[in-house]
Amino acid sequence: MSHNNQRNRVGADIAKRSCSKEAFIQHEKLTESEVGITEYVSTMEGFSAILKARYSDFHVNEINLQGQVAKLTSLEPPHFQEVVVNKEECEAAVEKILPNCCNEINTMLTSESSEPLQFDITDMSKEDRKNFHKNIKMIYQSTVIAQTINNDDRRFIKIEKYNKNNESCQRLKWPHNIGDYVHFLVYKECLDTMEACLRISSALNVKASSLTYAGVKDRRAKTTQWFSIKRYLPERIVNKTKGIRNVKVGNFEFKEEPLKLGQLKGNRFCLALRNVTVDNSIIESQMKSLNDNGFINYFGLQRFGCDKEVPTFAVGIKLLRGQWKEACELILKVKKTDFPRSDTTKAKQAYATTSNAQLALTEFARNRRTSLEYRLLEGLSKNNKNDYVNALSNIPRNSRLLYIHSFQSLIWNRVVSMRIKKFGLKPVIGDLVVIGNIAENETNLSDSESEEKNEIKGDSNINSRSKVKALTEGELDQYSIFDIVLPLPGYDIVYPENEIKNYYEELLKSYNLSLEMSKQNVKTYNLSGTYRKIMGKVQNFSWKVLHYNEPDDVLIRSDYEELCGEKEPEDQPNGKFKALIMDFCLDPCSYATMVVREVLKTDTNSVAHAKLNNYFEAENCKEENTQSKDFEKEHDLLSNKEKFEEFKKFVFAADDDGEPPSKIAKTDD
């Protein structure tokens, strides 16, 4: 291939890549200012860098209530160690709770009948039920299955023979010397937590609700977090999940209680900012400022859905006003940013033109389980034509609550910006603080940096039942800006006793809502309100500069990569590009993107960062242009005397038959 052809091909490839990238960028995204994110802590000038150029640039590891960071270190299921059982003591304990129970079980085991036994335990205490199950397991081990069931208003213990062909029995068969709940780590890449949960539950052949987790993690990231499930042998979990792409499970433990949403202390983040061009001294100054002064605890853009045409808070406003039809219409609205060939877009288009929900449902070939639009259309098709309330209830409750929590977050962001703009970064009279020990009031009800579509209790790390007080002049010296909280609107909260309360009132009034956020008939959409600290601080903070050569160089090693023996990425001293690696921990419900924003002083809008992500293409073009100039200079006739003379002979000279010479000095292709 000639040099020119090669150059043209490279240029075409670059153009093709750029064009493809632009084609899939959704330009109508919310900007930070549109959701109230306007202020900074530091007045230092920021610098340019790219956030999430690759999803492998963003790592999240959950921190449990004991302060342990979730890290995948083993993929092997644990081995059970049998404990010697004193059968007589166990039988005596059972007989004390349910007399003659063991005799009936022994009779059942020796009979040919498969009929189960049932014992009424409606009046039995929780402690007795727990001891009964524990001792039955120790006496009979895998020969019987015992479970608690409800029948009308009565509660029974059902005991049946173990049947290896019964899937339910396989799950209920359980070693007697371990807790009922399996806790394990889930490492995932480029999947949000709900999607990972659905894939795992499908592989295990259980309902998604059988799996529980403490918090929701990002999609465009590599994350590690705890899951739990009741009585499912780790060996089976490992075997059945092997085929799930981008998911690994391991580090199994057995506990008496399931994992619940909010049972986390925070998250550890390790992220890479690419193509940093400023001197290291500027980076060092910014890192020191961040560590010393913290950041404004804004709700990040992912909280609002990022789509400018129909942000999540727009639906939330309709729900809070009781405008059910309008809420449905917004959820099903065909947007400019919708991918035209997706099932969801086709279904929304069909509904927009026909108002026939049943017909619109036929457009779905895939994504039924994870599509909110599918669930809403299904609800519309099953209920009466104008029964929008019940149609909405077909959407999972957590997802519906997202909409109204998004509106709360919008109000909170705007108010905190006004508070800082008006009063600065010091406590003032009328500011709110939590009374008592903050640690006792922490609920840890959510996760930081979670994907927007599942984070519903991530408003605060302060208990919504916490008592707050307004500061007086004499108390100002006792508190810092890091103690100040602002409420998320609701019917059961206290507002600051200064100008900020008036601003809340004005904002809510502009949406035809009041400070009291009065309760409505549909309880799901009532908001009690909560409190959120206006400032956040990074913990266990470290950073380093890493040089690299290629745009797809891996800059951070994940848990799984370390487990597989891959080496930690090393600095390339002569690398063409420079990255900033930041490692820190945050409290629940704080956003790592807001930490990055404080450092860079730029919008965290994904479109803005995507536009910066062609830096390597510009570098390639620069190299190509340099090569082109060198090539042109080398083969330029005016700069090469010998070739110029050959050219003249070719043009002006002629053979005897009047034709130009058949050969001239040969040049390279």
XYZ file of C-alpha atoms in Angstrom:
669
model
C 0.000 0.000 0.000
C 1.301 3.468 -0.844
C 2.064 5.920 1.955
C -0.707 8.210 0.698
C -3.244 5.386 0.725
C -2.182 4.382 4.203
C -2.507 7.971 5.348
C -5.971 8.252 3.812
C -7.069 5.003 5.435
C -5.915 6.166 8.865
C -7.703 9.468 8.389
C -10.864 7.676 7.312
C -10.688 5.400 10.355
C -10.328 8.386 12.658
C -13.261 10.130 11.005
C -15.307 6.943 11.188
C -14.598 6.512 14.882
C -15.435 10.136 15.590
C -18.621 9.936 13.577
C -19.699 6.732 15.300
C -19.018 8.213 18.695
C -20.961 11.384 17.938
C -23.862 9.328 16.629
C -24.398 7.695 20.005
C -23.823 10.737 22.216
C -27.118 11.977 23.616
C -26.762 15.716 23.274
C -29.891 16.684 25.207
C -28.487 15.942 28.651
C -29.096 17.875 31.826
C -26.356 20.221 32.880
C -25.333 20.715 36.486
C -26.779 24.210 36.721
C -30.193 22.880 35.646
C -30.332 20.718 38.767
C -28.975 23.346 41.148
C -25.296 22.372 41.128
C -23.558 25.747 40.828
C -21.170 26.430 43.728
C -17.669 25.319 44.733
C -15.803 25.218 48.035
C -12.402 26.301 46.743
C -11.700 29.364 44.607
C -8.667 27.650 43.069
C -8.686 27.260 39.306
C -9.476 23.761 38.096
C -7.934 21.828 35.239
C -9.026 19.701 32.310
C -9.282 15.919 32.659
C -11.616 13.161 31.492
C -13.881 11.305 33.920
C -14.984 7.769 32.992
C -13.235 7.729 29.627
C -13.519 3.965 30.093
C -15.728 2.172 32.589
C -12.566 0.533 33.956
C -11.512 4.002 35.172
C -14.148 3.893 37.919
C -13.989 1.316 40.732
C -16.364 1.074 43.702
C -15.968 -1.244 46.701
C -18.669 -1.324 49.335
C -17.782 -0.822 53.012
C -19.939 -2.801 55.450
C -21.130 -1.673 58.868
C -18.035 -3.205 60.461
C -15.769 -1.081 58.255
C -14.647 -3.980 56.049
C -14.026 -3.085 52.397
C -15.599 -5.563 49.972
C -12.784 -7.197 48.009
C -13.084 -10.376 45.966
C -10.303 -12.716 47.135
C -11.806 -16.176 46.571
C -14.103 -17.791 44.009
C -14.307 -21.128 45.838
C -17.346 -22.279 47.845
C -16.611 -23.015 51.519
C -16.328 -26.531 52.940
C -18.646 -27.532 55.761
C -17.372 -28.937 59.028
C -19.870 -31.165 60.805
C -20.369 -30.572 64.517
C -20.973 -33.443 66.955
C -24.607 -33.270 68.121
C -26.005 -34.315 71.506
C -29.229 -35.766 70.135
C -30.888 -36.309 73.532
C -30.442 -32.665 74.528
C -31.842 -31.490 71.190
C -34.890 -33.775 71.478
C -35.543 -32.513 74.994
C -35.421 -28.918 73.732
C -37.919 -29.716 70.951
C -40.288 -31.580 73.307
C -40.264 -28.621 75.670
C -41.490 -26.381 72.847
C -43.827 -28.872 71.087
C -44.580 -31.993 73.139
C -44.689 -35.324 71.251
C -43.360 -33.616 68.093
C -40.346 -35.918 67.701
C -42.513 -39.044 67.981
C -44.777 -37.806 65.183
C -41.775 -36.990 62.975
C -40.261 -40.440 63.580
C -43.586 -42.072 62.651
C -43.761 -39.993 59.456
C -40.243 -41.041 58.442
C -41.020 -44.753 58.819
C -44.328 -44.585 56.962
C -44.783 -44.766 53.199
C -46.949 -41.672 53.164
C -45.525 -38.424 51.795
C -48.043 -36.257 53.660
C -46.306 -33.510 55.654
C -46.921 -32.692 59.311
C -48.217 -29.321 60.448
C -48.037 -27.807 63.927
C -49.902 -24.652 64.893
C -47.375 -22.155 66.267
C -49.444 -18.981 66.085
C -48.846 -18.225 69.757
C -45.217 -19.360 69.794
C -42.555 -16.715 70.421
C -39.955 -15.864 67.808
C -37.199 -17.188 70.086
C -38.970 -20.548 70.487
C -39.510 -20.828 66.733
C -35.835 -20.137 66.156
C -34.754 -22.771 68.698
C -37.236 -25.286 67.318
C -35.871 -25.021 63.770
C -32.289 -25.123 65.026
C -32.795 -28.315 67.035
C -34.884 -30.054 64.369
C -32.018 -29.481 61.917
C -29.516 -30.896 64.402
C -31.610 -33.993 65.153
C -32.787 -34.938 61.667
C -30.226 -33.110 59.543
C -31.091 -33.738 55.859
C -33.889 -36.282 56.348
C -36.655 -33.723 56.933
C -37.432 -30.205 55.796
C -39.025 -27.742 58.236
C -40.436 -24.371 57.305
C -42.838 -21.784 58.719
C -45.973 -21.100 56.666
C -49.007 -18.838 57.049
C -52.591 -19.944 56.503
C -55.175 -17.193 56.818
C -54.493 -15.634 60.211
C -52.703 -18.686 61.643
C -49.024 -19.674 61.521
C -47.783 -23.266 61.194
C -44.543 -25.208 61.109
C -44.639 -27.608 58.172
C -42.376 -30.678 58.342
C -41.962 -33.053 55.398
C -39.638 -35.762 54.178
C -36.697 -34.607 52.101
C -37.289 -35.243 48.391
C -34.235 -34.848 46.177
C -36.468 -34.352 43.118
C -38.210 -31.391 44.704
C -36.445 -28.075 43.967
C -38.027 -26.536 47.046
C -36.686 -29.323 49.243
C -33.231 -28.906 47.771
C -33.240 -25.279 48.821
C -34.676 -25.949 52.271
C -32.238 -28.789 53.002
C -29.581 -27.040 55.017
C -26.622 -27.965 57.224
C -27.623 -27.685 60.882
C -24.510 -25.907 62.138
C -24.548 -22.755 59.995
C -26.660 -19.621 59.598
C -29.636 -19.655 57.248
C -28.386 -16.822 55.051
C -25.530 -16.973 52.578
C -23.688 -13.662 52.243
C -21.351 -13.381 49.270
C -19.522 -10.825 47.172
C -20.652 -9.909 43.683
C -18.031 -8.403 41.396
C -19.531 -6.880 38.267
C -18.431 -4.876 35.252
C -20.582 -2.530 33.168
C -23.793 -3.657 34.885
C -25.923 -1.865 37.424
C -26.836 -3.691 40.613
C -30.434 -4.391 39.622
C -29.386 -5.868 36.290
C -26.804 -8.064 38.024
C -29.463 -9.118 40.539
C -31.850 -10.105 37.748
C -29.187 -12.133 35.959
C -28.130 -13.950 39.116
C -31.718 -14.666 40.194
C -32.508 -15.992 36.725
C -29.484 -18.312 36.849
C -30.480 -19.541 40.319
C -34.123 -19.905 39.276
C -35.412 -17.724 42.127
C -37.277 -14.439 42.304
C -35.137 -11.306 42.215
C -36.570 -10.404 45.623
C -34.884 -13.520 47.067
C -31.571 -11.703 46.668
C -30.874 -8.728 48.904
C -28.113 -6.132 48.908
C -27.104 -3.080 50.913
C -26.705 -0.516 48.155
C -26.890 0.158 44.446
C -23.686 0.563 42.466
C -22.862 2.237 39.159
C -23.282 0.638 35.779
C -20.257 2.197 34.052
C -17.791 0.897 36.591
C -16.124 -2.138 38.108
C -17.778 -2.692 41.469
C -17.762 -5.159 44.363
C -20.592 -5.451 46.891
C -22.326 -7.909 49.218
C -25.453 -9.894 48.337
C -27.387 -12.376 50.486
C -29.824 -15.215 49.839
C -31.592 -17.657 52.138
C -30.503 -21.309 52.193
C -28.844 -21.618 48.815
C -25.684 -23.732 48.901
C -22.607 -21.753 47.784
C -21.458 -24.583 45.536
C -24.701 -24.348 43.581
C -24.432 -20.543 43.419
C -20.922 -20.828 41.966
C -21.897 -23.481 39.420
C -25.068 -21.763 38.253
C -23.568 -18.283 37.887
C -20.460 -19.310 35.951
C -22.065 -18.426 32.636
C -23.119 -14.891 33.598
C -21.094 -12.424 31.618
C -19.275 -9.682 33.558
C -20.230 -11.151 36.945
C -18.136 -13.124 39.455
C -19.200 -14.345 42.900
C -17.141 -15.434 45.894
C -16.105 -14.860 49.529
C -19.049 -16.818 50.936
C -20.140 -16.495 54.571
C -23.084 -17.808 56.592
C -25.109 -15.504 58.834
C -28.335 -15.628 60.805
C -29.825 -12.521 59.203
C -30.216 -11.309 55.599
C -28.515 -8.233 54.222
C -30.822 -5.228 54.112
C -30.834 -2.086 52.024
C -28.754 0.564 53.737
C -26.563 -1.751 55.810
C -23.303 -0.179 54.730
C -20.897 2.327 56.182
C -19.930 3.834 52.848
C -17.935 3.098 49.717
C -14.332 3.132 48.636
C -13.664 4.713 45.247
C -10.625 4.387 43.045
C -10.883 6.407 39.843
C -8.681 7.589 37.010
C -8.885 11.030 35.406
C -7.229 10.835 31.978
C -5.353 13.350 29.849
C -4.351 15.691 32.658
C -2.125 18.413 31.188
C -1.291 20.670 34.156
C 1.896 20.553 36.216
C 2.018 18.200 39.173
C 2.331 21.180 41.526
C -1.175 22.333 40.537
C -2.537 18.824 41.060
C -0.918 18.690 44.487
C -2.489 22.008 45.497
C -5.937 20.842 44.418
C -5.573 17.533 46.271
C -4.560 19.331 49.469
C -7.500 21.721 49.171
C -9.921 18.825 48.674
C -8.533 16.930 51.644
C -8.635 19.984 53.924
C -11.837 21.699 52.810
C -14.090 18.933 51.506
C -16.798 19.337 48.854
C -20.427 20.397 48.619
C -22.563 17.309 49.190
C -24.721 17.771 46.076
C -26.827 15.016 44.579
C -25.004 14.103 41.360
C -26.441 14.258 37.857
C -27.180 10.530 37.793
C -29.826 11.221 40.432
C -31.939 13.029 37.831
C -31.819 10.708 34.853
C -29.679 13.184 32.897
C -32.246 13.475 30.083
C -33.175 17.114 29.622
C -36.468 16.414 27.875
C -37.980 14.250 30.638
C -35.805 14.271 33.776
C -36.942 11.990 36.579
C -37.983 14.915 38.768
C -40.508 16.015 36.120
C -42.372 12.744 36.652
C -41.958 13.170 40.408
C -43.704 16.548 40.319
C -46.727 14.994 38.593
C -46.863 12.180 41.154
C -46.690 14.593 44.084
C -49.550 16.615 42.587
C -51.622 13.471 42.034
C -51.564 13.962 38.259
C -51.407 10.243 37.481
C -52.276 10.412 33.789
C -49.679 13.102 33.125
C -47.054 11.054 34.985
C -47.787 8.039 32.767
C -47.591 10.191 29.649
C -44.176 11.534 30.641
C -42.784 8.059 31.317
C -44.036 6.869 27.915
C -43.084 10.006 25.998
C -41.053 9.462 22.828
C -37.881 11.505 23.289
C -35.327 12.822 20.832
C -32.625 10.900 22.654
C -34.400 7.531 22.359
C -32.531 4.999 20.246
C -34.906 4.556 17.280
C -34.414 0.813 16.803
C -34.921 -0.216 20.434
C -37.991 -2.179 21.508
C -38.821 0.449 24.109
C -38.834 3.274 21.560
C -41.002 1.290 19.138
C -43.448 0.493 21.933
C -43.668 4.138 23.015
C -44.228 5.207 19.417
C -47.000 2.638 19.035
C -48.708 3.847 22.202
C -48.361 7.501 21.181
C -50.144 6.888 17.883
C -52.789 4.349 18.985
C -53.217 4.762 22.778
C -53.426 0.962 22.732
C -51.217 -0.420 25.503
C -51.809 -4.039 24.494
C -50.668 -3.325 20.944
C -47.620 -1.425 22.179
C -46.572 -4.421 24.290
C -46.178 -6.542 21.153
C -43.168 -4.420 20.169
C -41.123 -5.890 23.034
C -38.978 -8.825 22.037
C -36.342 -8.271 24.732
C -35.733 -6.357 27.957
C -39.188 -7.075 29.352
C -38.017 -7.709 32.887
C -35.868 -4.589 33.151
C -38.019 -2.095 31.215
C -40.121 0.312 33.278
C -42.014 1.224 30.120
C -42.987 -2.405 29.599
C -44.218 -2.668 33.173
C -46.278 0.512 32.839
C -47.797 -0.550 29.520
C -48.602 -3.920 31.045
C -50.334 -2.137 33.920
C -52.308 0.036 31.516
C -53.424 -3.015 29.541
C -54.600 -4.921 32.636
C -56.524 -2.139 34.374
C -59.450 0.041 33.409
C -58.673 2.645 30.779
C -58.414 5.565 33.202
C -57.003 3.660 36.184
C -53.563 5.235 36.010
C -52.831 4.774 39.731
C -52.982 0.982 39.521
C -51.173 1.021 36.188
C -48.303 2.890 37.838
C -48.250 0.356 40.672
C -47.124 -2.255 38.141
C -43.758 -0.469 38.131
C -41.581 -1.702 41.041
C -42.121 0.466 44.109
C -38.452 1.410 44.401
C -38.430 2.709 40.847
C -41.590 4.742 41.386
C -40.158 6.308 44.513
C -37.110 7.331 42.514
C -39.194 9.946 40.715
C -40.341 11.761 43.835
C -36.971 11.437 45.556
C -35.447 13.009 42.463
C -37.681 16.042 42.972
C -36.622 16.261 46.623
C -33.003 16.173 45.462
C -33.590 18.976 42.969
C -35.013 21.210 45.691
C -32.184 20.314 48.080
C -29.475 21.078 45.503
C -30.962 24.471 44.710
C -31.361 25.359 48.370
C -27.824 24.346 49.337
C -26.470 26.485 46.483
C -28.482 29.437 47.750
C -27.356 28.767 51.342
C -23.667 28.777 50.389
C -24.032 31.738 48.037
C -25.863 33.733 50.705
C -23.988 32.789 53.882
C -20.732 31.170 52.789
C -19.053 28.230 54.499
C -19.652 29.081 58.154
C -22.621 28.316 60.441
C -25.152 31.129 60.782
C -28.074 31.779 63.090
C -31.007 29.538 62.195
C -28.928 26.782 60.563
C -29.958 23.246 61.512
C -27.767 20.662 63.285
C -28.591 17.160 64.498
C -29.028 16.860 68.257
C -26.955 14.178 69.973
C -24.405 11.729 68.637
C -24.328 11.730 64.842
C -23.146 8.106 64.808
C -26.306 7.076 66.649
C -28.442 8.877 64.088
C -26.870 7.431 60.971
C -29.212 5.172 59.069
C -26.942 4.408 56.133
C -30.040 3.920 54.051
C -28.321 4.020 50.740
C -25.315 4.107 48.672
C -23.054 6.703 47.241
C -22.568 6.956 43.510
C -25.357 4.674 42.639
C -27.044 4.381 39.299
C -29.954 6.729 39.205
C -32.730 4.258 38.494
C -32.573 2.289 41.774
C -31.338 4.640 44.450
C -34.400 5.494 46.508
C -33.296 5.803 50.103
C -30.074 7.561 49.367
C -31.121 10.970 50.495
C -29.250 11.153 53.740
C -26.850 9.565 56.166
C -28.912 11.176 58.906
C -31.864 9.302 60.374
C -35.147 10.796 59.192
C -36.365 10.457 62.790
C -33.411 12.459 64.114
C -34.095 15.557 66.129
C -32.609 18.778 64.863
C -32.318 22.241 66.313
C -31.779 25.725 64.917
C -28.539 27.378 66.022
C -28.581 30.471 68.166
C -25.896 33.149 68.125
C -24.254 31.730 71.238
C -23.908 28.275 69.671
C -22.196 29.233 66.411
C -18.671 28.640 67.741
C -19.573 25.100 68.797
C -20.225 23.866 65.255
C -18.555 23.863 61.840
C -20.001 23.871 58.333
C -19.615 20.075 58.337
C -22.287 19.836 61.062
C -24.946 21.798 59.175
C -27.849 19.889 57.616
C -30.645 20.934 55.285
C -33.976 19.134 54.986
C -35.331 17.311 51.988
C -38.972 18.476 51.839
C -41.626 16.391 53.561
C -44.535 16.510 55.977
C -42.445 15.618 59.057
C -39.355 17.827 59.005
C -38.170 21.138 60.464
C -36.968 23.987 58.234
C -34.092 26.400 59.015
C -35.072 29.483 60.993
C -33.627 32.043 58.609
C -34.024 33.260 55.013
C -33.467 29.760 53.677
C -36.923 28.694 54.866
C -38.434 31.407 52.674
C -36.447 30.119 49.714
C -37.832 26.604 50.272
C -41.331 28.054 50.291
C -40.774 30.014 47.070
C -39.304 27.015 45.270
C -42.072 24.634 46.279
C -44.731 27.214 45.452
C -43.326 27.480 41.925
C -44.267 23.795 41.520
C -47.704 24.290 43.133
C -46.570 22.518 46.301
C -46.390 23.691 49.918
C -43.772 23.480 52.667
C -45.898 20.934 54.512
C -45.962 18.523 51.526
C -49.426 17.417 52.642
C -50.266 13.724 52.569
C -52.350 12.421 49.692
C -54.663 9.438 49.279
C -52.060 7.250 47.557
C -49.666 6.599 50.439
C -46.805 5.420 48.225
C -46.158 8.976 47.100
C -46.191 10.648 50.519
C -42.876 12.096 51.665
C -42.000 12.384 55.341
C -38.714 14.153 54.559
C -35.218 13.732 55.969
C -31.979 15.673 56.529
C -28.701 15.742 54.657
C -25.322 17.252 55.514
C -24.463 20.128 53.206
C -20.740 19.272 53.135
C -18.810 16.053 52.602
C -15.223 15.001 53.265
C -13.024 12.398 51.601
C -11.586 9.783 53.956
C -8.461 7.599 53.669
C -7.488 9.807 50.748
C -4.481 9.103 48.516
C -3.534 10.027 44.958
C -0.802 9.560 42.386
C 0.104 10.566 38.847
C 0.415 7.827 36.235
C 1.807 8.272 32.718
C 0.546 6.078 29.871
C 0.864 5.737 26.091
C -2.384 4.340 24.713
C -5.953 5.558 25.305
C -7.093 2.046 26.206
C -4.277 1.337 28.677
C -5.654 -0.109 31.920
C -4.799 2.305 34.740
C -6.426 0.590 37.749
C -6.311 -3.099 38.636
C -9.620 -4.555 39.797
C -10.245 -7.140 42.524
C -10.811 -9.860 39.970
C -7.732 -8.939 37.946
C -5.631 -9.066 41.107
C -7.170 -12.432 41.992
C -6.204 -13.695 38.529
C -2.597 -12.633 39.112
C -2.501 -9.578 36.853
C 0.086 -6.955 37.737
C -0.679 -3.485 39.025
C -0.416 -0.948 36.149
C 2.929 0.820 36.299
C 3.887 4.376 35.533
C 5.427 4.875 32.082
C 7.835 7.783 32.753
C 8.027 8.724 29.066
C 4.346 8.112 28.379
C 2.528 10.461 26.015
C -0.362 11.097 28.418
C -0.822 11.721 32.132
C -3.587 10.485 34.437
C -4.534 11.330 38.011
C -5.454 8.300 40.145
C -7.598 9.154 43.192
C -8.405 6.702 45.998
C -10.819 7.682 48.788
C -13.786 6.625 50.905
C -17.121 8.424 51.198
C -20.077 8.173 53.538
C -23.272 6.646 52.158
C -25.261 8.917 49.848
C -22.271 11.045 48.834
C -21.358 11.185 45.157
C -17.801 10.656 43.893
C -18.635 12.723 40.813
C -19.130 15.720 43.092
C -15.639 15.148 44.502
C -14.231 15.189 40.967
C -16.255 18.304 40.144
C -14.698 20.180 43.074
C -11.228 19.329 41.753
C -11.748 19.976 38.035
C -14.208 22.888 38.340
C -16.015 21.509 35.290
C -19.442 20.035 34.584
C -19.659 16.270 35.191
C -22.170 15.959 32.349
C -21.233 12.817 30.381
C -21.481 14.635 27.049
C -18.934 17.217 28.149
C -16.458 14.495 29.082
C -17.204 12.446 25.959
C -16.226 15.435 23.820
C -12.870 15.533 25.601
C -12.312 11.862 24.967
C -10.888 12.270 21.447
C -7.570 13.613 22.750
C -5.702 10.556 21.457
C -7.237 10.978 18.007
C -5.950 14.529 17.888
C -2.537 13.166 18.857
C -2.765 10.580 16.062
C -3.742 13.268 13.583
C -0.799 15.343 14.745
C 1.561 12.414 14.171
C 0.024 11.703 10.783
C 0.358 15.339 9.753
C 4.002 15.318 10.816
C 4.616 12.165 8.795
C 2.800 13.671 5.830
C 4.954 16.781 5.884
C 8.098 14.670 6.100
C 6.885 12.539 3.202
C 5.967 15.575 1.107
C 9.282 17.252 1.831
C 11.184 14.121 0.866
C 9.354 13.770 -2.461
C 8.854 17.466 -3.264
C 10.311 18.151 -6.780
C 11.260 21.720 -5.894
C 13.336 20.593 -2.949
C 15.055 17.746 -4.838
C 17.272 19.061 -7.644
C 17.997 15.684 -9.238
C 14.334 14.717 -9.430
C 13.417 18.138 -10.771
C 15.911 17.680 -13.645
C 14.466 14.253 -14.401
C 10.993 15.778 -14.433
C 12.051 18.458 -16.954
C 13.538 15.850 -19.267
C 10.309 13.888 -19.068
C 8.185 16.898 -19.992
C 10.287 18.681 -22.551
C 12.445 16.014 -24.152
C 11.206 13.665 -26.936
C 12.354 10.505 -28.587
C 13.061 10.336 -32.302
C 9.449 9.333 -32.976
C 8.180 12.412 -31.159
C 7.018 10.554 -28.004
C 8.269 11.470 -24.531
C 10.817 9.137 -22.968
C 9.273 5.901 -21.730
C 11.148 5.915 -18.441
C 12.102 8.481 -15.867
C 13.934 8.131 -12.615
C 11.884 5.790 -10.455
C 10.595 7.114 -7.141
C 9.273 5.238 -4.123
C 5.532 4.576 -3.965
